[in-house]
Short mmCIF file of C-alpha atoms and ligand atoms in Angstrom, two decimals:
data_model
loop_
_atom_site.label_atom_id
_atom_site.label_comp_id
_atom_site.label_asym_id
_atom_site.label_seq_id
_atom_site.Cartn_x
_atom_site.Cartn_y
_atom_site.Cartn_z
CA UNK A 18 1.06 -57.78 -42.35
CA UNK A 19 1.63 -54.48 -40.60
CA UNK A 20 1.39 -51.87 -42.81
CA UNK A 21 -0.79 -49.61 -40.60
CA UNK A 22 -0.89 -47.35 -37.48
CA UNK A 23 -2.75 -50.12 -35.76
CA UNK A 24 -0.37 -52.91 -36.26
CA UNK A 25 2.80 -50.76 -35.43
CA UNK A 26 5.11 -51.72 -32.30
CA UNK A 27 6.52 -49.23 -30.53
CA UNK A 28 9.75 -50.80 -28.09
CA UNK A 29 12.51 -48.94 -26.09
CA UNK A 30 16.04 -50.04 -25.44
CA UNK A 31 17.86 -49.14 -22.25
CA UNK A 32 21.31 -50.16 -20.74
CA UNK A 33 21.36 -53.65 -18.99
CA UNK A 34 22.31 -53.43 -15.70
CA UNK A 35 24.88 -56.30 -17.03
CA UNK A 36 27.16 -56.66 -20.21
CA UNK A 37 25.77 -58.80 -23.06
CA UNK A 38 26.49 -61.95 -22.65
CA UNK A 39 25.96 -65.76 -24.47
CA UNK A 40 25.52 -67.41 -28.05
CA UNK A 41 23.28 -66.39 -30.51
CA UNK A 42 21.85 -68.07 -33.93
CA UNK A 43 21.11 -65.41 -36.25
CA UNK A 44 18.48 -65.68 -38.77
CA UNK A 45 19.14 -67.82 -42.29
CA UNK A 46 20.57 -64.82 -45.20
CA UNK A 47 17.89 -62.99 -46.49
CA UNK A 48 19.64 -62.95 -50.16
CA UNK A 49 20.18 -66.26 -50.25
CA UNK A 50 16.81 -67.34 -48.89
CA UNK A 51 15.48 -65.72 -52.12
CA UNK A 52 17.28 -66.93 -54.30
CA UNK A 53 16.90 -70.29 -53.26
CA UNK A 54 13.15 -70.32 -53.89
CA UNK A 55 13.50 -68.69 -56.92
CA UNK A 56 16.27 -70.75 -58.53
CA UNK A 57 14.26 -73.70 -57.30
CA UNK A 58 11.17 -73.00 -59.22
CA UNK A 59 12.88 -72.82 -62.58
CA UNK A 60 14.75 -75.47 -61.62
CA UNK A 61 13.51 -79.22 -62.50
CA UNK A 62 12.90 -81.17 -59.37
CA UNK A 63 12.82 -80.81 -55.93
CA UNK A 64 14.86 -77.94 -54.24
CA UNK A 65 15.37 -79.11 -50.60
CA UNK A 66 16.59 -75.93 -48.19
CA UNK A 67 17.61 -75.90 -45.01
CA UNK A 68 17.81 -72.87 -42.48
CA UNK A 69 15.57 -70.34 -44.82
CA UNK A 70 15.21 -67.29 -43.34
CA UNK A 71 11.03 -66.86 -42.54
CA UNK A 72 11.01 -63.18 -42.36
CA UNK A 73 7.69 -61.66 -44.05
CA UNK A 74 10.27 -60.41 -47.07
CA UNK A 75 11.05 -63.68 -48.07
CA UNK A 76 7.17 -65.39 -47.21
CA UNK A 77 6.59 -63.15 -49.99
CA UNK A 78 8.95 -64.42 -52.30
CA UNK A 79 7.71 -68.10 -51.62
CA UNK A 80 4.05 -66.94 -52.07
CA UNK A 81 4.94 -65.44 -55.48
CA UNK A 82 6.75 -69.05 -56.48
CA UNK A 83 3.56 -71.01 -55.72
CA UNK A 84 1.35 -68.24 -58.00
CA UNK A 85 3.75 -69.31 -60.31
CA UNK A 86 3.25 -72.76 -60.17
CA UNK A 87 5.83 -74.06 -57.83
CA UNK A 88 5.06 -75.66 -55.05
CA UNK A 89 7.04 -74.78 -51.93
CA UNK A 90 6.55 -75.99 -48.63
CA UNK A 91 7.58 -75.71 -45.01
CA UNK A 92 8.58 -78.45 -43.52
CA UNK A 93 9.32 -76.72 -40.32
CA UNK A 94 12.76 -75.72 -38.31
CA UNK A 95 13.34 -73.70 -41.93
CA UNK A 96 13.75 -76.32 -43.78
CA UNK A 97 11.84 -76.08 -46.85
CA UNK A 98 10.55 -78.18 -50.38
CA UNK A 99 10.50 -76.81 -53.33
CA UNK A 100 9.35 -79.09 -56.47
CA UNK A 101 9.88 -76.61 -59.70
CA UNK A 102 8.64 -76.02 -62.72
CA UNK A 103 11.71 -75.20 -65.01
CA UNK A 104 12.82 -72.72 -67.16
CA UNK A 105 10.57 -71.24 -69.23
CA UNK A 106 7.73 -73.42 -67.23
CA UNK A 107 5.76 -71.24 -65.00
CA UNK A 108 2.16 -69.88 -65.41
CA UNK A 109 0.54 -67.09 -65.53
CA UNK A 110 -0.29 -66.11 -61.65
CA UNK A 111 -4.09 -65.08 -61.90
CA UNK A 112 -3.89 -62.56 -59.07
CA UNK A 113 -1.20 -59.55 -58.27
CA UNK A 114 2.16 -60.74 -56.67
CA UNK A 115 2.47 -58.40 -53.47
CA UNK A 116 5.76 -58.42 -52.89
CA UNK A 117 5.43 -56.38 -49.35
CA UNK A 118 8.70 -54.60 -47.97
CA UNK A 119 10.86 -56.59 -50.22
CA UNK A 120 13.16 -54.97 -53.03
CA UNK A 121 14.79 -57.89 -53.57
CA UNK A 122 11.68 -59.91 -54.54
CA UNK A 123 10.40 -57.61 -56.64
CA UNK A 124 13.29 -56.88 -58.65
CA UNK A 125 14.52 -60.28 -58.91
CA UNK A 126 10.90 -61.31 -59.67
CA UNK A 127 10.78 -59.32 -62.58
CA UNK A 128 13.22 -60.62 -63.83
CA UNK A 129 12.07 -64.20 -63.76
CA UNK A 130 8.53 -62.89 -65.36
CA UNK A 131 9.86 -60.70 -68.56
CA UNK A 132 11.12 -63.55 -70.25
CA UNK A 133 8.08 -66.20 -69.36
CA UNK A 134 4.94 -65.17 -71.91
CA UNK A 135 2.50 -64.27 -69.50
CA UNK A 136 1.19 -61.22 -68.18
CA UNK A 137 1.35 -60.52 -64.78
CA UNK A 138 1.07 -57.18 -62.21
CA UNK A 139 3.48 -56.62 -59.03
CA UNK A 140 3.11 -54.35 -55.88
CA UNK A 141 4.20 -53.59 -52.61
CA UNK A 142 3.66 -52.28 -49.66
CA UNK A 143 3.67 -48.11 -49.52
CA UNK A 144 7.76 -48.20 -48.79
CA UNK A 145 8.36 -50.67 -52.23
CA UNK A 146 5.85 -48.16 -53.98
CA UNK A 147 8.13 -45.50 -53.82
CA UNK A 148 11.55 -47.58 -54.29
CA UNK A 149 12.98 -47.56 -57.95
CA UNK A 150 11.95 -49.86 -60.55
CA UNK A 151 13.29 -48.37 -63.98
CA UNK A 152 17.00 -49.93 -62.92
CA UNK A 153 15.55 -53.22 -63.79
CA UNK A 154 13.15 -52.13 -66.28
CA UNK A 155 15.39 -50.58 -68.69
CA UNK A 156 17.38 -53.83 -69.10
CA UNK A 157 14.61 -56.16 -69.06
CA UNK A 158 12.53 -53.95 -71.93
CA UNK A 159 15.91 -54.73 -73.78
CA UNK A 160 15.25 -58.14 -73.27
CA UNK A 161 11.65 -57.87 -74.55
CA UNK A 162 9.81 -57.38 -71.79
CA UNK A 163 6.76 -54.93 -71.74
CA UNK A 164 5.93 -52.99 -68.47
CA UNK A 165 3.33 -50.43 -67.44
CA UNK A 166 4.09 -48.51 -64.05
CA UNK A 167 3.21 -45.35 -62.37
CA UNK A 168 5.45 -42.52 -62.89
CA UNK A 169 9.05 -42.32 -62.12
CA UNK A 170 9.01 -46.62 -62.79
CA UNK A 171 7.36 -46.87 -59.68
CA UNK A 172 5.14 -50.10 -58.38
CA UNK A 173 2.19 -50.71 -59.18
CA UNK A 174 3.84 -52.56 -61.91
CA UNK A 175 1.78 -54.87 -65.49
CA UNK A 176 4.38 -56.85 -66.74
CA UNK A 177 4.17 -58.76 -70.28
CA UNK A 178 7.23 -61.22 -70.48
CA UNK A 179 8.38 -61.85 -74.07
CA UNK A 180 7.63 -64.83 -75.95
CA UNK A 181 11.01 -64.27 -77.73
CA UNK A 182 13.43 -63.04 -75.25
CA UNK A 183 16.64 -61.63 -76.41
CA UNK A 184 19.74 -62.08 -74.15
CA UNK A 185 21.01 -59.03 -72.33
CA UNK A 186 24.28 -57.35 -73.04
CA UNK A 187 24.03 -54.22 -70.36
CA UNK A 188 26.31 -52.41 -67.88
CA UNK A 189 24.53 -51.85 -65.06
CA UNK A 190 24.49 -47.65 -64.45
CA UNK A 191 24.65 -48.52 -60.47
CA UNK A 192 26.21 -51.02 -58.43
CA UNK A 193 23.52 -53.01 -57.75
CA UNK A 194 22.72 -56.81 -57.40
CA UNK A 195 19.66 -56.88 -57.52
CA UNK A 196 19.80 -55.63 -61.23
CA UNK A 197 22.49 -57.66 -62.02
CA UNK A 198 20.59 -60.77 -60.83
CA UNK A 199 17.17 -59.67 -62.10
CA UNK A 200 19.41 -59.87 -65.70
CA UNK A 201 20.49 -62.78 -65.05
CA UNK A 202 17.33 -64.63 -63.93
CA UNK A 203 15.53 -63.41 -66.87
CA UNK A 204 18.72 -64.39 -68.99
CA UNK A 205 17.60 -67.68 -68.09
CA UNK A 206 14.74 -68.29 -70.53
CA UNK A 207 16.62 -66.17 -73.43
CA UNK A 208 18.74 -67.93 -75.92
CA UNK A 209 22.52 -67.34 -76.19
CA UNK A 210 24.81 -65.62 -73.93
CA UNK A 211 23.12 -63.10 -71.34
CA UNK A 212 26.18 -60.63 -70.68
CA UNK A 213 25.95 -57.75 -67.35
CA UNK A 214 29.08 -56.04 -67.08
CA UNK A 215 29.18 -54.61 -63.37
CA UNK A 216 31.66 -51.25 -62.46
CA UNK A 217 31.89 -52.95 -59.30
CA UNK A 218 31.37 -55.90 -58.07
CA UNK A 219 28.50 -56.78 -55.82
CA UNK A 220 27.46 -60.06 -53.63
CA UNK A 221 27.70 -62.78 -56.08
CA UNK A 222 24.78 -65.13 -54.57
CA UNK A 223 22.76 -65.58 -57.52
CA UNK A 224 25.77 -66.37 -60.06
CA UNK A 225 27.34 -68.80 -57.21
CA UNK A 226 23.45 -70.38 -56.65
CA UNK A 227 23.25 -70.73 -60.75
CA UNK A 228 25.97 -72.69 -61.03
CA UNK A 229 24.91 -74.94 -57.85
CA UNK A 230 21.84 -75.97 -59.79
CA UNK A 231 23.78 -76.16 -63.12
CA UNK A 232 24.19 -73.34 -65.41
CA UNK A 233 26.87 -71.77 -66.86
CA UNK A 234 28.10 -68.95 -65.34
CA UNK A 235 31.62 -67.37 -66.32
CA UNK A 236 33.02 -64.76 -63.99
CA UNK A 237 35.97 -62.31 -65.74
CA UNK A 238 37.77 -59.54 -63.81
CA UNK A 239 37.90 -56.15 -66.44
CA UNK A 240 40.43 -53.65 -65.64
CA UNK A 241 39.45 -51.07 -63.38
CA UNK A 242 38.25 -53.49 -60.70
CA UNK A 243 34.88 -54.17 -62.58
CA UNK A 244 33.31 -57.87 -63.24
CA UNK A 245 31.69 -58.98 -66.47
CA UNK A 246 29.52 -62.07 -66.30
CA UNK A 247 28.03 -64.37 -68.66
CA UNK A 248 24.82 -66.98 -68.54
CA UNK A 249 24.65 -69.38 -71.16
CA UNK A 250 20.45 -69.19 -71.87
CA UNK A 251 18.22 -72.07 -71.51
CA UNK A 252 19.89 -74.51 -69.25
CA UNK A 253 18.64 -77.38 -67.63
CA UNK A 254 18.70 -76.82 -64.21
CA UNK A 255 17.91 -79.83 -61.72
CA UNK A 256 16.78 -79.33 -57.88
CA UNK A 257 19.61 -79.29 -55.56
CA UNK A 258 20.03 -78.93 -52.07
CA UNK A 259 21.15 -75.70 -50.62
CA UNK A 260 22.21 -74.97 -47.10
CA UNK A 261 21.44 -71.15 -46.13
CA UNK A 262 24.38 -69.38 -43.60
CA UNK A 263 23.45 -67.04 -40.79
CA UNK A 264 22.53 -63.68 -42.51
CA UNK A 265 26.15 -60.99 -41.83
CA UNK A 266 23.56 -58.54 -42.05
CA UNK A 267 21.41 -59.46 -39.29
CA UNK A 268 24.49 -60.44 -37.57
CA UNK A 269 25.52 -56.91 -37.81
CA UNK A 270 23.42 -56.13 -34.64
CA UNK A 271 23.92 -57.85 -32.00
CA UNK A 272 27.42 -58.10 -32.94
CA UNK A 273 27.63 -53.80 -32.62
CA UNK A 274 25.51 -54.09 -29.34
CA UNK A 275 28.37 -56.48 -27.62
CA UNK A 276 30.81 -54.18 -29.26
CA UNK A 277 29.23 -51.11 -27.51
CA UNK A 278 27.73 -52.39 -24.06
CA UNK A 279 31.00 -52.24 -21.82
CA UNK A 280 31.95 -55.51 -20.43
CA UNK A 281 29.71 -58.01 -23.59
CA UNK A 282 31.16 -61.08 -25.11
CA UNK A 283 28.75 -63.06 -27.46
CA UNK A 284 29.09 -65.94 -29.70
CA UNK A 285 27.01 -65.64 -33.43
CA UNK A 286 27.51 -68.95 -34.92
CA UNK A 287 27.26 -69.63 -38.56
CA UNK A 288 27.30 -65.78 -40.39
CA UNK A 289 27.83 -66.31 -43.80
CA UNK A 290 30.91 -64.24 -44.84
CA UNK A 291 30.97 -63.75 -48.39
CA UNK A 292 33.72 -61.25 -49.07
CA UNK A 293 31.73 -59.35 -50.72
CA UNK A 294 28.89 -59.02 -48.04
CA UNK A 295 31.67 -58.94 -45.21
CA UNK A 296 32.87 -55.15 -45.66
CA UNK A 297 31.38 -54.26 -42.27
CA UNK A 298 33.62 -56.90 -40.52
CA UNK A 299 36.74 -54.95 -42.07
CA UNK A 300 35.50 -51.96 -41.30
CA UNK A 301 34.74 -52.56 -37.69
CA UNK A 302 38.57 -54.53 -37.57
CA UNK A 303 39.61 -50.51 -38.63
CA UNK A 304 37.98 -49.65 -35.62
CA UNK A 305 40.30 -52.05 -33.47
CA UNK A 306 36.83 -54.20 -33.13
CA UNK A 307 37.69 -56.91 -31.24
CA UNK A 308 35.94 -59.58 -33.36
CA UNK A 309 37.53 -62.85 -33.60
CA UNK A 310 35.98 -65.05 -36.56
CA UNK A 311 36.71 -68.88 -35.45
CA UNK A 312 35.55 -72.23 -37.55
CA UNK A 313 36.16 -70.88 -40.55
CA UNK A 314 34.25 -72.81 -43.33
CA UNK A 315 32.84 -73.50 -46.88
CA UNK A 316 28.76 -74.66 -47.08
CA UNK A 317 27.34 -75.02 -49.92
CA UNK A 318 30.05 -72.96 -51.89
CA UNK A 319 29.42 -70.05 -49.53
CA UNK A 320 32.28 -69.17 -46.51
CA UNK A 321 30.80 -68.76 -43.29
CA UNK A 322 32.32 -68.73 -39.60
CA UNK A 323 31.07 -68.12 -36.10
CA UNK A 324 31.88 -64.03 -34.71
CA UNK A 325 33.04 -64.02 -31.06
CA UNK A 326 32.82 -60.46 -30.69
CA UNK A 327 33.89 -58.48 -27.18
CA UNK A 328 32.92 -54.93 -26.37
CA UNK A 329 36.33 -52.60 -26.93
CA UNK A 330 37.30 -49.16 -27.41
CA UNK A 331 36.57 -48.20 -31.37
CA UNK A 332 38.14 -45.56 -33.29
CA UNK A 333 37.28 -43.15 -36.19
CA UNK A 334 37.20 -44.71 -39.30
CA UNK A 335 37.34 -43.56 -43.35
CA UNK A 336 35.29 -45.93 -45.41
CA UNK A 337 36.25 -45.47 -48.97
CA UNK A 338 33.53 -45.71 -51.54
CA UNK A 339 34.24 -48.94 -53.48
CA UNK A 340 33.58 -50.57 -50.02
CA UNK A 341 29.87 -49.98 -49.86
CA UNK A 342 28.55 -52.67 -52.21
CA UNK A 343 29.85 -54.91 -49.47
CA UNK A 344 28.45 -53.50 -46.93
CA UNK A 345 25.53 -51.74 -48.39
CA UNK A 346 22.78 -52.58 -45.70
CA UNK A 347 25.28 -52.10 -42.34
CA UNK A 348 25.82 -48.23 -42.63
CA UNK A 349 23.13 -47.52 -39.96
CA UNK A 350 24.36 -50.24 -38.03
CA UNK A 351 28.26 -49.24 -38.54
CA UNK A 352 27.03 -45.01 -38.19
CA UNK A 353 25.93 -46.20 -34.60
CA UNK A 354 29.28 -47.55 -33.92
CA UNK A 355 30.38 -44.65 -35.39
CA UNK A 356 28.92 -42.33 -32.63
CA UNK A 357 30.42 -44.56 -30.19
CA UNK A 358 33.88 -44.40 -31.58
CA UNK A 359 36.75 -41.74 -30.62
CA UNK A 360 37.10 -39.78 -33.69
CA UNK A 361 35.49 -38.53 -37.07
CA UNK A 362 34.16 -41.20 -38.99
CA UNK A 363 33.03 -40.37 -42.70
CA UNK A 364 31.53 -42.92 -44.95
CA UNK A 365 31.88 -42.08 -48.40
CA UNK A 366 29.73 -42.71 -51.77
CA UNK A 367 26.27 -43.60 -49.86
CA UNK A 368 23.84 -42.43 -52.49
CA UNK A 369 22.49 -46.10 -52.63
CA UNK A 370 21.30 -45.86 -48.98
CA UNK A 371 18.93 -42.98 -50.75
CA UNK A 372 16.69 -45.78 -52.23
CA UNK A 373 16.57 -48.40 -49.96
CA UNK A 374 13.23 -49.20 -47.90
CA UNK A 375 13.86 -45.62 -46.58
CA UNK A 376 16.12 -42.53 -47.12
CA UNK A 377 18.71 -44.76 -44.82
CA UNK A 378 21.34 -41.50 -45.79
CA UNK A 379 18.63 -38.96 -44.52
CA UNK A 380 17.44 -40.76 -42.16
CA UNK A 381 20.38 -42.54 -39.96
CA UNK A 382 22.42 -39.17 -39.95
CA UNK A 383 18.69 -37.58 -38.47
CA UNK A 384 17.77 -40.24 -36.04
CA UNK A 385 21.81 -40.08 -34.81
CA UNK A 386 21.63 -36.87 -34.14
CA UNK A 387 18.43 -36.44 -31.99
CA UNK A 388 19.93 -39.19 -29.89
CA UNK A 389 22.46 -35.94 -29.44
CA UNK A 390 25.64 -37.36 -31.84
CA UNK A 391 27.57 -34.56 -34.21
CA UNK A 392 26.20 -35.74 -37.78
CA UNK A 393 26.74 -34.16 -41.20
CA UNK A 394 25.80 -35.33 -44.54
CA UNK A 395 28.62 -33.91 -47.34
CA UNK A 396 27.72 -34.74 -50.69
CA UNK A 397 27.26 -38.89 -50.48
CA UNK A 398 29.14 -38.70 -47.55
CA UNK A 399 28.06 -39.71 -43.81
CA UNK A 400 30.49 -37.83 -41.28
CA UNK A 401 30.00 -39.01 -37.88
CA UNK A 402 31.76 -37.04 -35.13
CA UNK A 403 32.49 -39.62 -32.25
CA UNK A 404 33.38 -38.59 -28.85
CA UNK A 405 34.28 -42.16 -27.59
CA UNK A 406 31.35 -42.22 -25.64
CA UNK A 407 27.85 -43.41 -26.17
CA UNK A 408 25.10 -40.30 -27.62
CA UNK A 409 22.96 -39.73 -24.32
CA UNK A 410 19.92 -41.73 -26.13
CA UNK A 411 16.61 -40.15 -24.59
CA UNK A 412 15.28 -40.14 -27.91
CA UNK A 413 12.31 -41.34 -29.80
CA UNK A 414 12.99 -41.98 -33.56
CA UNK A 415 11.23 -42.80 -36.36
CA UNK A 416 11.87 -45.80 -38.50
CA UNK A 417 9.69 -45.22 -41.86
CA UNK A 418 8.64 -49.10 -42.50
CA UNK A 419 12.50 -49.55 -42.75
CA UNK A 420 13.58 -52.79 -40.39
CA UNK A 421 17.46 -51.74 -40.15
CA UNK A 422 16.77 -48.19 -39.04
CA UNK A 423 14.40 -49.94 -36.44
CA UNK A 424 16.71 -52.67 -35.24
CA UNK A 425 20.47 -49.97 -35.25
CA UNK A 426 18.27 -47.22 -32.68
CA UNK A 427 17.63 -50.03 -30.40
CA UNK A 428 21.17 -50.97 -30.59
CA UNK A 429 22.41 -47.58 -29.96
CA UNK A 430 19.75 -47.64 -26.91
CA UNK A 431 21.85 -50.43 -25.12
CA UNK A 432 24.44 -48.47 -24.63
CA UNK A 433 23.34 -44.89 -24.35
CA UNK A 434 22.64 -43.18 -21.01
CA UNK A 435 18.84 -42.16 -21.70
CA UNK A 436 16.85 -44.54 -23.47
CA UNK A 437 15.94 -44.65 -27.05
CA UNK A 438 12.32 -45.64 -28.07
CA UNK A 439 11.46 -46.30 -31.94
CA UNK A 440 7.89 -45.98 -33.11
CA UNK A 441 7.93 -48.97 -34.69
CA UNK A 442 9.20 -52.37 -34.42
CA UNK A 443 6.77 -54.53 -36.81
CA UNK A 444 9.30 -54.16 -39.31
CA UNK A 445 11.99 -55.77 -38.41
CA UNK A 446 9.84 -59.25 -38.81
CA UNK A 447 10.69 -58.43 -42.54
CA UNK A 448 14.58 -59.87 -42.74
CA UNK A 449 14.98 -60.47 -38.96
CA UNK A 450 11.72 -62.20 -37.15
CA UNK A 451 12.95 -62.89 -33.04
CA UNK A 452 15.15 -60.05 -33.33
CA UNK A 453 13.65 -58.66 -29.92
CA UNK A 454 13.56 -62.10 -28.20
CA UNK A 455 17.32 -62.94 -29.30
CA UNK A 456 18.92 -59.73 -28.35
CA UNK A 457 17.04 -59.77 -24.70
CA UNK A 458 18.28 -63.65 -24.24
CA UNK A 459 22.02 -61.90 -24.83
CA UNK A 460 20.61 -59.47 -21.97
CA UNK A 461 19.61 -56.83 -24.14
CA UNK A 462 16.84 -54.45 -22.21
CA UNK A 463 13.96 -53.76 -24.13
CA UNK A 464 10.24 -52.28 -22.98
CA UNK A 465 7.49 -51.77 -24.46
CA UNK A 466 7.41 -47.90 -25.06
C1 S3P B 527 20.35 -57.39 -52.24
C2 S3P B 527 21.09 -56.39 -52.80
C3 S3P B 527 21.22 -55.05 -52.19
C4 S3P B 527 20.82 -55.03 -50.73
C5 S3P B 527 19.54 -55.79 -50.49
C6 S3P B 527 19.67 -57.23 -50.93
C7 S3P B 527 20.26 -58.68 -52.95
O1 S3P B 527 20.39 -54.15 -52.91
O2 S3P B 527 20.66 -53.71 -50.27
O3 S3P B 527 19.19 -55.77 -49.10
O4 S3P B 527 19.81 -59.68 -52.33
O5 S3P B 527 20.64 -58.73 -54.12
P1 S3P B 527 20.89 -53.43 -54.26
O6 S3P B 527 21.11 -54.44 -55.28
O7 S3P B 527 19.77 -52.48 -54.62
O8 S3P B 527 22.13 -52.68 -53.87
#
């Protein structure tokens, strides 16, 4: 795993000498991919997935499973076996779960452990130990869960589930759903109704996934745009199949490369477009985008399509705050098409993208602007001054162990005058493993650097 100087990989992207061009599979959904190995070890059964994504993030997750007592197994061309244990039926993993890079594991894995009695200790790799872990810990401790962590609710992390777990009544303090589902999953193993009343709602994978293995999971809409949700406790939940779309996150790339290389026209078949993971894809349809989304259909209770998407002349945009749970993980992505755009673009209510595997708020508007774009931070506000040309580029940025500011510099590269190096490309193996190798079969130039 490359978590030191020696494994890093620096890479540079310059223009192609021709557009982008071609069709392109992206990756299986990182979110999903989680919570299919997850829900399929407290499941009864065998789990049978198809198109898991087999980025290091989600390896993790699937290591963490078998310490648990699953087993899960590749059976190659991401299709994968999981035979589970059941609610309530996992043991006690006799070594600590290293969850890497991966937020989502951990958080959703804690969730799964505070209401199993056994003890059990969680880290990560140096960008998890400094992400927040009191949003889930708070709720869980309701539960009856015990924790120990380093200051702050930071990882290293000594978990006792409870032998009697209570059921969760909470509002979750941030949008967030990885909190919601970590409730949720521990919800699973506590008698009665587990209740999380979200402010706004966020991607709904786990409480869709829940239901495909058999639980019951009530959705309400609450005034004010909120959700509350409700998980009757102990359920019997039998294997299933589940069919994992193209990630819309990962798609997010090359699909804001064709957008900004003059003269590109690429095909991403089968992106999963939840509507609430698909905010990007409105935003960028703001922007005049030309993105057509053809083949629309339902898989395994999730919508997905194919993207054509043709490079086109974007304009400012004003993304209003209630947006960014749907697009949470495509600001540095959408900032770069941004830059491109005619226009002031501001993004508003970004404090989120403070704790994600970097300062992504910090860190996007700083890498922008030494690729020479007009950037401003106001408050939780991104402000991107666009000129309707590509920044020059001749930049070389840092990427902090975070995959998405690795993968939107090279992006911005392809269309930029100068070229634009990152330090560090090992990252990106985390959601998005062939990343490089995809983008240069669409004619993307990339070099060593
Ligand atoms: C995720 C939720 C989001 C997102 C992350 C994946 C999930 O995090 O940023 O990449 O799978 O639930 P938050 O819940 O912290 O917003």
């Amino acid at each position: 795993m490359p978590h030191d100087a020696a494994a890093t990989r620096p890479l540079a992207a310059r223009r192609p000498a021709r557009p982008l061009s071609g069709e392109a599979r992206v990756p299986g959904d990182k979110s999903i991919s989680h919570r299919a190995l997850m829900i399929g070890t407290l499941a009864v059964g065998e789990t049978r997935i198809e198109g898991l994504l087999e980025g290091e993030d989600v390896l993790r997750t699937a290591a963490a499973m078998r310490a648990l007592g699953a087993e899960a197994e590749n059976l190659g061309g991401g299709r994968w076996r999981v035979a589970g244990r059941g609610v309530g039926g996992l043991v006690e993993p006799t070594d600590i779960l290293d969850m890497g890079n991966s937020g989502t594991a951990a958080r959703l894995l804690a969730g799964i452990l505070s209401t199993h009695p056994l003890v059990a200790f969680m880290t990560g790799d140096a960008s998890l130990r400094r992400r927040p872990m009191q949003r889930v810990i708070t709720p869980l401790s309701q539960m009856g869960a015990q924790f120990v962590s380093r200051a702050g609710g930071r990882l290293p992390l000594a978990i006792t589930g409870a032998a009697e777990p209570v059921a969760a009544d909470y509002t979750l303090p941030v949008a967030s759903a990885q909190v919601k589902s970590a409730i949720l999953l521990a919800g699973l193993n506590a008698p009665g109704i587990t209740r999380v009343v979200e402010p706004q709602p966020t991607r709904d994978h786990s409480e869709l996934m829940l239901r495909h293995f058999g639980a019951t999971v009530t959705v309400n809409a609450l005034a004010g745009g909120g959700r509350e949700i409700l998980l009757a406790g102990q359920p019997e939940l039998a294997g299933r199949d589940v069919k994992v779309p193209g990630d819309p996150s990962s798609a997010a790339f090359p699909a804001v490369a064709a957008l900004i290389v003059p003269g590109s026209r690429v095909l991403l078949p089968n992106v999963g477009l939840n509507p609430l993971r698909a905010g990007l894809y409105a935003t960028l349809a703001e922007m005049g985008a030309p993105i057509t989304i053809q083949n629309r259909r339902e898989e395994a209770g999730e919508p997905v399509g194919d993207l054509l998407v043709e490079s086109g002349p974007l304009r400012a945009v004003d993304v209003p705050p209630e947006r960014a749970p749907t697009m949470i993980d495509e600001y540095p992505v959408l900032a770069v098409a941004a830059a491109c755009a005619s226009g002031t673009s501001r993004m508003r209510g970004l404090g989120e993208l403070k704790v994600k595997e970097s300062d992504r708020l910090t860190a996007t508007a700083r890498n922008l602007a030494a690729c020479g774009a007009r950037v401003e931070i106001e408050g939780e506000d991104l402000i991107v001054h666009g000129t309707g040309r590509p920044p020059a580029g001749g930049a070389r940025v840092e990427t902090l162990m975070d995959h998405r500011l690795a993968m939107s510099a090279l992006v911005l590269g392809l269309a930029s005058e100068q070229a634009v190096a990152v330090d560090d490309t090992a990252f990106i193996d985390t959601s998005f493993p062939g990343f490089a190798a995809l983008m240069q079969a669409l004619g993307a130039r990339f070099d060593p650097a």
